[in-house]
Coordinates of C-alpha atoms in Angstrom, one line a residue:
Chain U
M1274 CA -42.1 5.5 19.1
N1275 CA -39.8 2.7 18.3
D1276 CA -41.1 2.5 14.8
T1277 CA -40.4 6.2 14.3
A1278 CA -36.9 5.7 15.7
M1279 CA -36.3 2.8 13.3
T1280 CA -37.3 4.8 10.3
T1281 CA -35.6 8.0 11.2
K1282 CA -32.9 8.7 8.7
K1283 CA -31.4 11.8 10.1
V1284 CA -27.7 12.4 11.1
A1285 CA -25.7 15.4 12.2
V1286 CA -22.2 16.3 11.1
I1287 CA -20.3 18.6 13.4
G1288 CA -17.3 20.2 11.6
T1289 CA -17.2 20.4 7.8
G1290 CA -13.6 20.2 6.6
V1291 CA -12.5 17.6 4.1
I1292 CA -13.6 14.7 6.3
G1293 CA -16.8 16.2 7.5
N1294 CA -17.9 17.0 3.9
G1295 CA -16.9 13.5 2.9
W1296 CA -19.2 12.1 5.5
I1297 CA -22.0 14.4 4.4
A1298 CA -21.7 13.2 0.8
R1299 CA -21.8 9.5 1.9
F1300 CA -24.8 10.1 4.2
L1301 CA -26.7 11.9 1.5
A1302 CA -25.9 9.2 -1.0
T1303 CA -27.6 6.7 1.4
G1304 CA -30.8 8.8 1.7
F1305 CA -30.0 10.4 5.0
E1306 CA -31.2 13.8 6.0
V1307 CA -28.1 15.7 7.2
T1308 CA -27.9 18.7 9.5
A1309 CA -24.4 20.2 9.7
F1310 CA -22.8 22.7 12.0
D1311 CA -19.5 24.6 11.3
P1312 CA -18.8 28.1 12.6
A1313 CA -16.4 29.0 9.7
N1314 CA -17.4 31.6 7.2
G1315 CA -18.6 30.1 3.9
A1316 CA -18.7 26.6 5.4
E1317 CA -22.2 25.9 3.9
A1318 CA -21.4 27.0 0.4
K1319 CA -18.1 24.9 0.5
S1320 CA -20.0 21.9 1.7
R1321 CA -22.6 22.1 -1.0
Q1322 CA -19.8 22.5 -3.6
N1323 CA -17.9 19.5 -2.3
V1324 CA -21.0 17.3 -2.3
S1325 CA -21.8 18.4 -5.8
D1326 CA -18.2 17.6 -6.9
A1327 CA -18.4 14.1 -5.4
W1328 CA -21.8 13.2 -6.7
S1329 CA -20.9 11.7 -10.1
A1330 CA -18.3 9.4 -8.5
I1331 CA -20.9 8.4 -5.9
E1332 CA -23.5 7.7 -8.6
E1333 CA -21.2 5.3 -10.3
T1334 CA -20.5 3.3 -7.1
G1335 CA -24.3 3.2 -6.5
M1336 CA -26.6 5.2 -4.2
T1337 CA -30.0 4.4 -2.7
E1338 CA -33.2 5.6 -4.3
D1339 CA -33.8 8.2 -1.7
A1340 CA -30.3 9.8 -2.2
D1341 CA -30.8 13.5 -2.5
Q1342 CA -28.2 16.4 -2.3
S1343 CA -31.0 18.8 -1.1
K1344 CA -31.4 16.9 2.1
L1345 CA -28.5 18.9 3.6
S1346 CA -29.2 21.8 5.9
F1347 CA -27.0 23.8 8.2
A1348 CA -27.9 24.7 11.8
P1349 CA -26.7 27.8 13.6
T1350 CA -25.8 25.8 16.8
I1351 CA -24.7 22.4 17.8
E1352 CA -27.9 22.1 19.9
E1353 CA -30.1 22.5 16.9
A1354 CA -27.9 20.4 14.6
V1355 CA -28.0 17.2 16.7
K1356 CA -31.8 17.3 17.4
G1357 CA -33.4 14.1 16.1
A1358 CA -30.2 12.6 14.7
V1359 CA -29.6 8.9 15.2
L1360 CA -25.9 9.5 14.7
I1361 CA -23.8 12.6 15.4
Q1362 CA -20.4 12.5 13.6
E1363 CA -17.8 14.9 15.0
N1364 CA -15.0 16.1 12.8
V1365 CA -13.4 19.2 14.4
P1366 CA -9.6 19.8 14.4
E1367 CA -7.4 17.2 15.9
R1368 CA -6.9 18.8 19.4
S1369 CA -8.0 16.7 22.4
E1370 CA -9.4 19.5 24.5
L1371 CA -11.4 21.1 21.7
K1372 CA -12.9 17.7 20.8
Q1373 CA -13.7 16.9 24.4
N1374 CA -15.6 20.2 24.7
V1375 CA -17.5 19.9 21.4
L1376 CA -18.4 16.3 22.3
A1377 CA -19.7 17.3 25.7
E1378 CA -21.9 19.8 24.0
I1379 CA -23.1 17.3 21.5
D1380 CA -23.8 14.8 24.4
R1381 CA -25.8 17.4 26.3
H1382 CA -28.2 18.0 23.5
A1383 CA -28.4 14.7 21.6
D1384 CA -31.4 12.4 21.7
T1385 CA -31.2 9.7 24.4
E1386 CA -30.9 6.9 21.8
A1387 CA -28.4 8.8 19.6
M1388 CA -24.9 7.4 18.9
I1389 CA -21.9 9.8 18.9
G1390 CA -18.9 9.1 16.7
S1391 CA -15.6 10.9 16.4
S1392 CA -13.5 11.0 13.2
T1393 CA -10.3 11.4 15.2
S1394 CA -7.4 9.8 13.4
G1395 CA -5.2 9.6 16.4
I1396 CA -6.7 10.2 19.8
I1397 CA -8.0 7.3 21.8
P1398 CA -11.7 7.2 22.7
T1399 CA -11.2 6.8 26.5
E1400 CA -9.6 10.3 26.4
L1401 CA -12.4 11.8 24.3
Q1402 CA -15.3 10.4 26.4
M1403 CA -14.1 11.8 29.7
K1404 CA -16.3 14.8 29.9
L1405 CA -19.5 13.1 28.6
Q1406 CA -22.6 12.5 30.7
H1407 CA -23.4 9.4 28.6
P1408 CA -20.0 8.1 27.6
E1409 CA -21.4 4.6 26.9
R1410 CA -22.8 5.8 23.5
F1411 CA -19.6 7.3 22.3
F1412 CA -17.0 5.7 20.0
V1413 CA -14.3 6.6 17.4
S1414 CA -15.6 6.1 13.9
H1415 CA -12.5 6.9 11.8
P1416 CA -13.0 7.1 8.0
F1417 CA -10.5 7.5 5.1
N1418 CA -10.3 10.2 2.5
P1419 CA -12.3 10.3 0.2
V1420 CA -15.0 9.3 2.8
Y1421 CA -17.7 9.0 0.1
L1422 CA -15.6 6.3 -1.8
L1423 CA -13.3 4.5 0.5
P1424 CA -15.2 1.8 2.4
L1425 CA -13.0 1.5 5.6
V1426 CA -14.2 2.9 8.9
E1427 CA -12.4 1.9 12.1
L1428 CA -14.7 1.6 15.1
V1429 CA -13.0 1.9 18.5
G1430 CA -14.7 1.9 21.9
G1431 CA -13.2 3.5 25.0
K1432 CA -13.2 2.1 28.6
Q1433 CA -16.8 3.4 29.1
T1434 CA -18.2 2.5 25.7
D1435 CA -21.0 -0.1 25.7
R1436 CA -20.2 -3.1 23.5
G1437 CA -23.7 -3.2 22.3
V1438 CA -23.4 0.4 20.9
L1439 CA -20.3 -0.6 19.0
E1440 CA -22.2 -3.5 17.4
K1441 CA -25.1 -1.2 16.6
A1442 CA -22.6 1.2 15.0
K1443 CA -21.1 -1.6 13.0
E1444 CA -24.5 -2.4 11.5
F1445 CA -25.2 1.3 10.9
F1446 CA -22.0 1.9 8.9
A1447 CA -22.3 -1.4 7.0
A1448 CA -25.7 -0.1 5.8
L1449 CA -23.8 2.9 4.4
K1450 CA -21.9 0.4 2.2
M1451 CA -18.8 0.8 4.4
K1452 CA -16.5 -1.9 5.7
P1453 CA -16.6 -1.3 9.5
L1454 CA -13.7 -2.7 11.4
I1455 CA -14.2 -3.0 15.2
I1456 CA -10.7 -2.6 16.8
E1457 CA -10.4 -4.5 20.0
K1458 CA -7.8 -2.4 21.8
E1459 CA -7.5 1.3 21.7
V1460 CA -4.1 2.6 20.6
E1461 CA -3.1 6.0 19.3
G1462 CA -3.6 6.1 15.6
H1463 CA -5.8 3.0 15.7
V1464 CA -4.7 0.5 13.1
A1465 CA -4.6 1.9 9.5
D1466 CA -2.9 5.2 10.3
R1467 CA -0.2 3.4 12.3
L1468 CA 0.5 1.3 9.3
M1469 CA 0.5 4.3 7.0
E1470 CA 2.6 6.3 9.4
A1471 CA 5.3 3.5 9.6
L1472 CA 5.6 3.6 5.9
W1473 CA 5.5 7.4 5.8
R1474 CA 8.4 7.7 8.3
E1475 CA 10.6 5.5 6.2
A1476 CA 9.6 7.3 3.1
L1477 CA 10.7 10.6 4.7
H1478 CA 14.0 9.1 5.7
L1479 CA 14.7 7.9 2.1
V1480 CA 14.0 11.4 0.8
N1481 CA 16.0 13.0 3.6
D1482 CA 19.0 10.7 2.9
G1483 CA 18.8 11.4 -0.9
V1484 CA 18.2 7.7 -1.7
A1485 CA 15.1 8.5 -3.7
T1486 CA 12.8 11.4 -4.6
T1487 CA 9.1 11.6 -3.7
K1488 CA 8.1 10.6 -7.2
E1489 CA 10.5 7.6 -7.2
I1490 CA 9.0 6.4 -3.9
D1491 CA 5.5 6.8 -5.3
D1492 CA 6.5 4.8 -8.4
A1493 CA 8.1 2.1 -6.2
I1494 CA 4.8 1.7 -4.4
T1495 CA 2.5 2.1 -7.4
Y1496 CA 4.3 -0.4 -9.7
G1497 CA 5.3 -2.8 -6.9
A1498 CA 3.7 -3.3 -3.5
G1499 CA 0.7 -1.0 -3.9
L1500 CA -0.8 -3.2 -6.7
R1501 CA -0.7 -6.2 -4.4
W1502 CA -1.8 -4.5 -1.2
A1503 CA -4.9 -3.1 -3.0
Q1504 CA -6.2 -6.6 -3.4
F1505 CA -4.8 -8.6 -0.5
G1506 CA -3.2 -6.4 2.2
P1507 CA 0.3 -7.1 3.5
F1508 CA -0.3 -10.5 5.2
M1509 CA -2.0 -12.3 2.4
T1510 CA 0.5 -10.8 0.0
F1511 CA 3.3 -12.5 1.9
H1512 CA 1.2 -15.6 2.2
L1513 CA 1.3 -15.8 -1.6
A1514 CA 5.0 -15.0 -1.8
G1515 CA 5.8 -18.1 0.3
G1516 CA 5.1 -20.6 -2.4
D1517 CA 2.8 -23.7 -1.6
Q1518 CA 3.5 -23.5 2.1
G1519 CA 2.4 -19.8 2.2
M1520 CA 3.1 -17.8 5.3
R1521 CA 4.7 -20.7 7.2
H1522 CA 7.5 -20.8 4.7
M1523 CA 7.7 -17.0 4.5
L1524 CA 8.3 -16.6 8.2
E1525 CA 11.0 -19.3 8.3
Q1526 CA 12.8 -17.8 5.3
F1527 CA 12.4 -14.1 6.0
G1528 CA 11.8 -13.9 9.8
P1529 CA 15.5 -13.3 10.6
A1530 CA 15.8 -10.3 8.2
L1531 CA 13.2 -8.6 10.4
Q1532 CA 15.9 -8.0 13.0
L1533 CA 18.2 -6.4 10.4
P1534 CA 18.6 -2.7 10.8
W1535 CA 17.0 -1.8 7.5
T1536 CA 14.5 0.8 8.5
K1537 CA 15.2 3.9 10.5
L1538 CA 14.0 3.6 14.0
E1539 CA 13.0 7.2 14.5
A1540 CA 11.3 9.8 12.4
P1541 CA 13.7 12.3 10.8
Q1542 CA 13.6 15.9 11.9
L1543 CA 11.2 17.8 9.7
T1544 CA 13.7 20.4 8.8
D1545 CA 12.7 23.3 6.4
E1546 CA 15.0 21.6 3.8
L1547 CA 13.2 18.3 4.1
K1548 CA 9.8 20.0 4.0
E1549 CA 10.7 21.8 0.8
R1550 CA 12.1 18.7 -0.8
V1551 CA 8.8 16.8 -0.1
I1552 CA 6.6 19.7 -1.1
T1553 CA 8.3 20.6 -4.3
G1554 CA 8.7 16.9 -5.1
C1555 CA 4.9 16.6 -5.1
E1556 CA 4.3 19.8 -6.9
S1557 CA 6.6 19.0 -9.6
H1558 CA 5.1 15.5 -9.9
A1559 CA 1.7 17.1 -10.1
D1560 CA 3.1 19.1 -13.0
G1561 CA 0.7 22.1 -12.9
R1562 CA -2.4 20.0 -12.3
S1563 CA -4.5 21.3 -9.4
V1564 CA -5.4 19.1 -6.5
A1565 CA -9.0 19.4 -7.7
E1566 CA -8.0 17.9 -11.1
L1567 CA -6.1 15.2 -9.5
E1568 CA -9.0 14.4 -7.2
E1569 CA -11.3 14.0 -10.2
K1570 CA -8.8 11.5 -11.7
R1571 CA -8.5 9.8 -8.4
N1572 CA -12.3 9.4 -8.2
E1573 CA -12.6 7.9 -11.6
F1574 CA -9.8 5.4 -10.8
L1575 CA -11.2 4.5 -7.4
V1576 CA -14.7 3.8 -8.8
K1577 CA -13.2 1.2 -11.1
L1578 CA -10.7 -0.1 -8.6
L1579 CA -13.5 -0.7 -6.0
R1580 CA -15.4 -2.8 -8.5
L1581 CA -12.3 -4.9 -9.1
V1582 CA -11.6 -5.3 -5.4
E1583 CA -15.3 -6.3 -4.9
E1584 CA -14.9 -9.0 -7.6
Y1585 CA -11.5 -10.3 -6.6
R1586 CA -11.0 -9.7 -2.9
V1587 CA -10.7 -12.9 -0.8
Chain Q
M1455 CA 29.8 -8.5 -34.9
N1456 CA 28.1 -5.5 -33.5
D1457 CA 25.0 -6.2 -35.6
T1458 CA 24.9 -9.7 -34.3
A1459 CA 25.2 -8.4 -30.7
M1460 CA 22.4 -5.9 -31.3
T1461 CA 20.0 -8.6 -32.5
T1462 CA 20.9 -11.2 -30.0
K1463 CA 17.9 -11.9 -27.8
K1464 CA 19.4 -14.3 -25.4
V1465 CA 19.5 -14.1 -21.6
A1466 CA 20.5 -16.4 -18.8
V1467 CA 18.7 -17.0 -15.5
I1468 CA 20.8 -18.5 -12.7
G1469 CA 18.6 -19.9 -9.9
T1470 CA 15.0 -20.8 -10.6
G1471 CA 12.9 -20.3 -7.5
V1472 CA 9.8 -18.1 -7.5
I1473 CA 11.7 -15.1 -8.6
G1474 CA 13.9 -16.8 -11.2
N1475 CA 10.9 -18.5 -12.8
G1476 CA 9.1 -15.1 -12.8
W1477 CA 12.0 -13.6 -14.7
I1478 CA 12.0 -16.6 -17.2
A1479 CA 8.3 -16.0 -17.9
R1480 CA 8.8 -12.3 -18.5
F1481 CA 11.9 -12.8 -20.7
L1482 CA 10.0 -15.5 -22.8
A1483 CA 7.0 -13.2 -23.1
T1484 CA 9.3 -10.6 -24.7
G1485 CA 10.7 -13.0 -27.3
F1486 CA 14.0 -13.8 -25.5
E1487 CA 15.7 -17.1 -25.7
V1488 CA 16.4 -18.1 -22.1
T1489 CA 19.0 -20.5 -20.8
A1490 CA 18.6 -21.4 -17.2
F1491 CA 20.7 -23.1 -14.6
D1492 CA 19.6 -24.6 -11.2
P1493 CA 21.2 -27.6 -9.5
A1494 CA 18.0 -28.6 -7.7
N1495 CA 16.2 -31.9 -8.7
G1496 CA 13.2 -31.3 -10.8
A1497 CA 14.0 -27.6 -11.4
E1498 CA 13.4 -27.7 -15.1
A1499 CA 10.0 -29.4 -14.9
K1500 CA 8.9 -26.9 -12.2
S1501 CA 10.1 -23.9 -14.3
R1502 CA 8.2 -25.1 -17.3
Q1503 CA 5.1 -25.6 -15.2
N1504 CA 5.4 -22.1 -13.7
V1505 CA 5.8 -20.5 -17.1
S1506 CA 2.8 -22.4 -18.4
D1507 CA 0.7 -21.3 -15.4
A1508 CA 1.7 -17.7 -15.9
W1509 CA 1.2 -17.6 -19.6
S1510 CA -2.5 -16.7 -19.8
A1511 CA -2.1 -13.7 -17.5
I1512 CA 0.9 -12.6 -19.6
E1513 CA -1.1 -12.9 -22.8
E1514 CA -3.6 -10.5 -21.4
T1515 CA -1.1 -7.9 -20.5
G1516 CA 0.4 -8.2 -24.0
M1517 CA 3.4 -10.1 -25.3
T1518 CA 5.6 -9.6 -28.3
E1519 CA 5.1 -11.5 -31.6
D1520 CA 8.2 -13.6 -31.0
A1521 CA 7.1 -14.7 -27.5
D1522 CA 7.5 -18.4 -27.2
Q1523 CA 7.5 -20.8 -24.2
S1524 CA 9.6 -23.2 -26.0
K1525 CA 12.6 -20.8 -26.2
L1526 CA 13.5 -22.0 -22.7
S1527 CA 16.4 -24.5 -22.2
F1528 CA 18.3 -25.6 -19.2
A1529 CA 22.1 -25.9 -19.1
P1530 CA 24.1 -28.3 -16.9
T1531 CA 26.6 -25.7 -15.8
I1532 CA 26.7 -21.9 -15.2
E1533 CA 29.5 -21.7 -17.8
E1534 CA 27.2 -23.2 -20.5
A1535 CA 24.2 -21.2 -19.4
V1536 CA 25.7 -17.7 -19.7
K1537 CA 27.3 -18.3 -23.1
G1538 CA 26.0 -15.7 -25.6
A1539 CA 23.6 -14.0 -23.1
V1540 CA 23.3 -10.2 -23.2
L1541 CA 22.1 -10.3 -19.6
I1542 CA 22.6 -12.8 -16.8
Q1543 CA 20.1 -12.5 -14.0
E1544 CA 21.2 -14.2 -10.7
N1545 CA 18.5 -15.4 -8.3
V1546 CA 20.1 -17.8 -5.8
P1547 CA 19.3 -17.8 -2.1
E1548 CA 19.8 -14.6 -0.1
R1549 CA 23.2 -15.3 1.4
S1550 CA 26.0 -12.9 0.6
E1551 CA 28.8 -15.4 0.3
L1552 CA 26.8 -17.8 -1.9
K1553 CA 25.8 -14.9 -4.2
Q1554 CA 29.4 -13.6 -4.4
N1555 CA 30.7 -17.0 -5.5
V1556 CA 28.0 -17.6 -8.0
L1557 CA 28.4 -14.1 -9.4
A1558 CA 32.2 -14.7 -9.7
E1559 CA 31.6 -17.8 -11.7
I1560 CA 29.0 -16.0 -13.9
D1561 CA 31.5 -13.2 -14.4
R1562 CA 34.3 -15.6 -15.4
H1563 CA 32.3 -17.1 -18.2
A1564 CA 30.0 -14.3 -19.4
D1565 CA 30.6 -12.6 -22.8
T1566 CA 32.6 -9.4 -22.5
E1567 CA 29.6 -7.2 -23.4
A1568 CA 27.2 -9.0 -21.1
M1569 CA 25.4 -7.3 -18.2
I1570 CA 25.1 -9.1 -14.9
G1571 CA 22.1 -8.4 -12.6
S1572 CA 21.3 -9.7 -9.2
S1573 CA 17.7 -10.1 -7.8
T1574 CA 18.8 -9.6 -4.3
S1575 CA 16.2 -7.9 -2.2
G1576 CA 18.5 -6.8 0.6
I1577 CA 22.2 -7.0 -0.1
I1578 CA 24.0 -3.9 -1.4
P1579 CA 25.8 -4.2 -4.8
T1580 CA 29.2 -3.0 -3.6
E1581 CA 29.3 -6.1 -1.4
L1582 CA 28.2 -8.4 -4.2
Q1583 CA 30.6 -7.2 -6.8
M1584 CA 33.7 -7.6 -4.6
K1585 CA 34.9 -10.9 -6.1
L1586 CA 34.3 -10.0 -9.8
Q1587 CA 37.0 -9.4 -12.4
H1588 CA 34.6 -7.1 -14.2
P1589 CA 32.6 -5.4 -11.5
E1590 CA 31.7 -2.5 -13.7
R1591 CA 29.1 -4.4 -15.5
F1592 CA 27.3 -5.7 -12.4
F1593 CA 24.2 -4.1 -10.7
V1594 CA 21.3 -5.1 -8.6
S1595 CA 18.1 -5.5 -10.6
H1596 CA 15.5 -6.3 -8.0
P1597 CA 12.0 -7.3 -9.2
F1598 CA 8.7 -7.9 -7.4
N1599 CA 6.6 -11.0 -7.3
P1600 CA 4.9 -11.9 -9.6
V1601 CA 7.8 -10.8 -11.8
Y1602 CA 5.9 -11.4 -15.0
L1603 CA 3.2 -9.0 -14.1
L1604 CA 4.5 -6.3 -11.7
P1605 CA 6.4 -3.7 -13.6
L1606 CA 8.8 -2.4 -10.9
V1607 CA 12.5 -3.2 -11.1
E1608 CA 15.0 -1.4 -8.8
L1609 CA 18.4 -0.8 -10.4
V1610 CA 21.2 -0.1 -8.0
G1611 CA 24.9 0.3 -8.8
G1612 CA 27.7 -0.4 -6.5
K1613 CA 30.9 1.6 -6.0
Q1614 CA 32.5 -0.1 -9.0
T1615 CA 29.5 -0.1 -11.3
D1616 CA 29.8 1.9 -14.5
R1617 CA 27.0 4.5 -14.8
G1618 CA 26.7 3.8 -18.5
V1619 CA 25.9 0.2 -17.7
L1620 CA 23.1 1.2 -15.4
E1621 CA 21.6 3.4 -18.1
K1622 CA 21.9 0.6 -20.6
A1623 CA 20.2 -1.7 -18.1
K1624 CA 17.4 0.8 -17.7
E1625 CA 16.7 0.7 -21.4
F1626 CA 16.9 -3.0 -21.4
F1627 CA 14.3 -3.5 -18.7
A1628 CA 12.1 -0.8 -20.1
A1629 CA 12.0 -2.8 -23.3
L1630 CA 10.7 -5.7 -21.2
K1631 CA 7.7 -3.4 -20.4
M1632 CA 9.0 -2.8 -16.9
K1633 CA 9.3 0.4 -14.9
P1634 CA 13.0 0.5 -14.1
L1635 CA 13.9 2.8 -11.2
I1636 CA 17.6 3.7 -10.8
I1637 CA 18.3 4.2 -7.1
E1638 CA 21.0 6.8 -6.5
K1639 CA 22.4 5.5 -3.2
E1640 CA 22.8 1.9 -2.2
V1641 CA 21.1 1.0 1.1
E1642 CA 20.2 -2.4 2.5
G1643 CA 16.7 -3.3 1.2
H1644 CA 16.9 -0.7 -1.6
V1645 CA 13.7 1.4 -1.5
A1646 CA 10.5 -0.6 -2.0
D1647 CA 11.4 -3.4 0.5
R1648 CA 12.3 -0.8 3.2
L1649 CA 8.9 0.7 2.8
M1650 CA 7.2 -2.7 2.9
E1651 CA 9.3 -3.8 5.8
A1652 CA 8.4 -0.6 7.8
L1653 CA 4.8 -1.4 7.4
W1654 CA 5.3 -5.1 8.0
R1655 CA 7.0 -4.5 11.4
E1656 CA 4.2 -2.3 12.6
A1657 CA 1.6 -4.9 11.4
L1658 CA 3.4 -7.6 13.4
H1659 CA 3.3 -5.4 16.5
L1660 CA -0.4 -4.9 16.1
V1661 CA -0.9 -8.6 15.8
N1662 CA 1.4 -9.3 18.7
D1663 CA -0.3 -6.8 20.9
G1664 CA -3.8 -8.2 20.1
V1665 CA -4.9 -4.9 18.6
A1666 CA -6.0 -6.6 15.3
T1667 CA -5.9 -9.9 13.5
T1668 CA -4.0 -10.5 10.2
K1669 CA -7.2 -10.4 8.3
E1670 CA -8.3 -7.1 10.0
I1671 CA -5.0 -5.5 9.0
D1672 CA -5.4 -6.8 5.5
D1673 CA -8.9 -5.3 5.4
A1674 CA -7.6 -2.0 6.8
I1675 CA -5.1 -1.8 3.9
T1676 CA -7.4 -3.1 1.2
Y1677 CA -10.4 -0.9 1.9
G1678 CA -8.3 2.1 2.9
A1679 CA -4.8 3.1 2.1
G1680 CA -4.1 0.3 -0.4
L1681 CA -6.7 1.6 -2.8
R1682 CA -5.0 5.0 -2.9
W1683 CA -1.4 3.8 -2.9
A1684 CA -2.1 1.6 -6.0
Q1685 CA -2.7 4.8 -8.0
F1686 CA -0.6 7.4 -6.4
G1687 CA 1.9 6.1 -3.8
P1688 CA 2.2 7.6 -0.4
F1689 CA 3.4 11.1 -1.2
M1690 CA 0.8 12.1 -3.9
T1691 CA -1.9 10.5 -1.7
F1692 CA -1.0 12.9 1.0
H1693 CA -0.7 15.7 -1.5
L1694 CA -4.4 15.1 -2.3
A1695 CA -5.3 15.0 1.4
G1696 CA -4.0 18.5 2.0
G1697 CA -6.8 20.3 0.1
D1698 CA -6.0 23.0 -2.4
Q1699 CA -2.6 23.6 -0.9
G1700 CA -1.6 20.0 -1.2
M1701 CA 1.5 18.8 0.5
R1702 CA 2.4 22.2 1.8
H1703 CA -0.7 22.3 4.0
M1704 CA -0.3 18.6 4.9
L1705 CA 3.1 19.0 6.4
E1706 CA 2.1 22.0 8.4
Q1707 CA -0.9 20.3 9.8
F1708 CA 0.4 16.8 10.4
G1709 CA 4.2 17.2 10.6
P1710 CA 4.2 17.5 14.4
A1711 CA 2.3 14.2 14.7
L1712 CA 5.3 12.5 13.2
Q1713 CA 7.2 12.8 16.4
L1714 CA 4.4 11.2 18.4
P1715 CA 5.3 7.7 19.6
W1716 CA 2.7 5.9 17.5
T1717 CA 4.6 3.2 15.8
K1718 CA 6.8 0.8 17.6
L1719 CA 10.4 1.5 17.2
E1720 CA 11.8 -2.0 17.0
A1721 CA 10.6 -5.2 15.5
P1722 CA 8.8 -7.6 17.9
Q1723 CA 10.5 -10.8 18.8
L1724 CA 9.3 -13.4 16.4
T1725 CA 8.2 -15.8 19.1
D1726 CA 6.6 -19.2 18.2
E1727 CA 3.3 -17.8 19.5
L1728 CA 3.5 -14.7 17.2
K1729 CA 4.5 -17.0 14.3
E1730 CA 1.5 -19.2 14.8
R1731 CA -0.8 -16.3 15.1
V1732 CA 0.4 -14.9 11.8
I1733 CA 0.4 -18.2 10.0
T1734 CA -3.0 -19.5 11.2
G1735 CA -4.4 -16.0 10.6
C1736 CA -3.4 -16.3 6.9
E1737 CA -4.5 -19.9 6.6
S1738 CA -7.9 -19.2 8.1
H1739 CA -8.3 -16.2 5.8
A1740 CA -7.4 -18.3 2.8
D1741 CA -10.2 -20.7 4.0
G1742 CA -9.0 -23.8 2.3
R1743 CA -8.0 -22.1 -1.0
S1744 CA -4.5 -23.2 -2.0
V1745 CA -1.8 -20.7 -2.7
A1746 CA -2.1 -21.7 -6.4
E1747 CA -5.8 -20.8 -6.5
L1748 CA -5.1 -17.5 -4.8
E1749 CA -2.4 -16.8 -7.3
E1750 CA -4.7 -17.4 -10.2
K1751 CA -7.2 -14.9 -8.7
R1752 CA -4.3 -12.5 -8.0
N1753 CA -3.2 -12.6 -11.6
E1754 CA -6.7 -11.9 -13.0
F1755 CA -7.0 -9.0 -10.6
L1756 CA -3.5 -7.6 -11.5
V1757 CA -4.1 -7.8 -15.2
K1758 CA -7.1 -5.5 -14.8
L1759 CA -5.6 -3.3 -12.2
L1760 CA -2.5 -2.7 -14.3
R1761 CA -4.7 -1.5 -17.1
L1762 CA -6.4 0.9 -14.7
V1763 CA -3.1 2.2 -13.4
E1764 CA -1.9 2.7 -16.9
E1765 CA -4.9 4.8 -17.7
Y1766 CA -5.1 6.8 -14.5
R1767 CA -1.6 7.1 -13.1
V1768 CA -0.1 10.6 -13.0

């Protein structure tokens, strides 16, 4: 029985929006059999289309020999979808009670040895595992869009999560060619989204105050900090900016500026005017190109950038 | 006289720390004659070494035919340094009064037609131009480390700056293969540093609270958001995350989360303990590699990444 369990390559994906479909593509690319469930009309056709759109980018980053788009099937119920799966990945809308109920149903029908992960970007795992009979096998496994290309997955356990399960999940996601990051304390937004959100708030303020347009802010990141962060992240970037003494010198020189009232302390009101400014800013920057066209360009870029990061990351 | 002025390719660099030397390398790479001034012992030798270290990376990103490391000279006074320069770039330490005084001396001796730029990362131009006899030709021209590779330069005028001078500066820096960004309102930290600082504060909180180590945060950026920001910046990244409807859908779906108390509203106290955690985090991540070694690796990476951005940026 153990041998069978070890060789089982079946997962379930519950909820097939952008993130669920991204997971499906990554699982298929690593040779998994995927059973999906989503009650929306046309969900299956959309999934198959998304996987097919993603496939050429995935091929360039490398897939396993048993990768196969046809290993995807849709089940009519959660119960049938989760049967035999070693991992069930939940990706329903970001509402706590909805997720709790869906997870409870997954938990009821999942195999005893199955792991259950949630893609939640903000809710802490202790809250999500409250209604489970087997909360110890539940964790947050939060990926980044496009899931089939970006390697990061944040793994966060709740109060009732078994540490051994987290370690097993880490191995599992590493085998999907991901960079799993176990986060030691559960906080809303985990780590990466908190960082993004901090920058996002300030960006909204700058637009709101008329200091810069959305395109100018994008340019400021692309031609400045973004190029460095892609290789090193914020800390090592500053380590390099400190000269021979690295971060030690940086903190002495720039520490005091931290207390200066540069950034706004609260998020701006999302007024209709600010919304329009942000939306039309992006639309005019996109200049008639559809999101699908931009996504294709993004994928070509990411495939090459990932190779660079692989080669030069320290 | 006008013809001579048009063909003059001479600039002055006042203050030769990391940023001043980065400017020198970029100016030399574009065929400029550079006269530098810095009162520190050994400044000239260090400058020449830095330029020589940077040269191979510059060669790969392309330099003009008249690029020449030997076009660098040091002057014994500011007065002699600025003579005949079309642009004087000030890079002395980030203290308002010191900068005001140095800028006043530059202003006193500079050619009538010369532009004067300051590399200040935080101080607003209206404050810096207060003691100048010709404040209309002064602006902030804030670059990013490494100046000889990163294209972004923020141009900010103060209350007394002539708009025509800003436009002239924009052309000047574009000719240096930079991406000059005129910022319409002066705010402390301009645009890019405010965005960086917002992220930096949150990163320090996460380290301080024991949620993640410096390396984990760097990983979270490198393998997640950083890869996307390098191509698109934060706004277009979200535009793509919104599906077919782009940013319009994004703001409807995620706008409310903005008001959630995810990020910390104030910077943490920079205690000795937090300092040590950040410093040793970086040092252990660097794993014995000197900052110089990391810089070489960074330059190789940036040269290739810049080509990618050039090809795929929208």
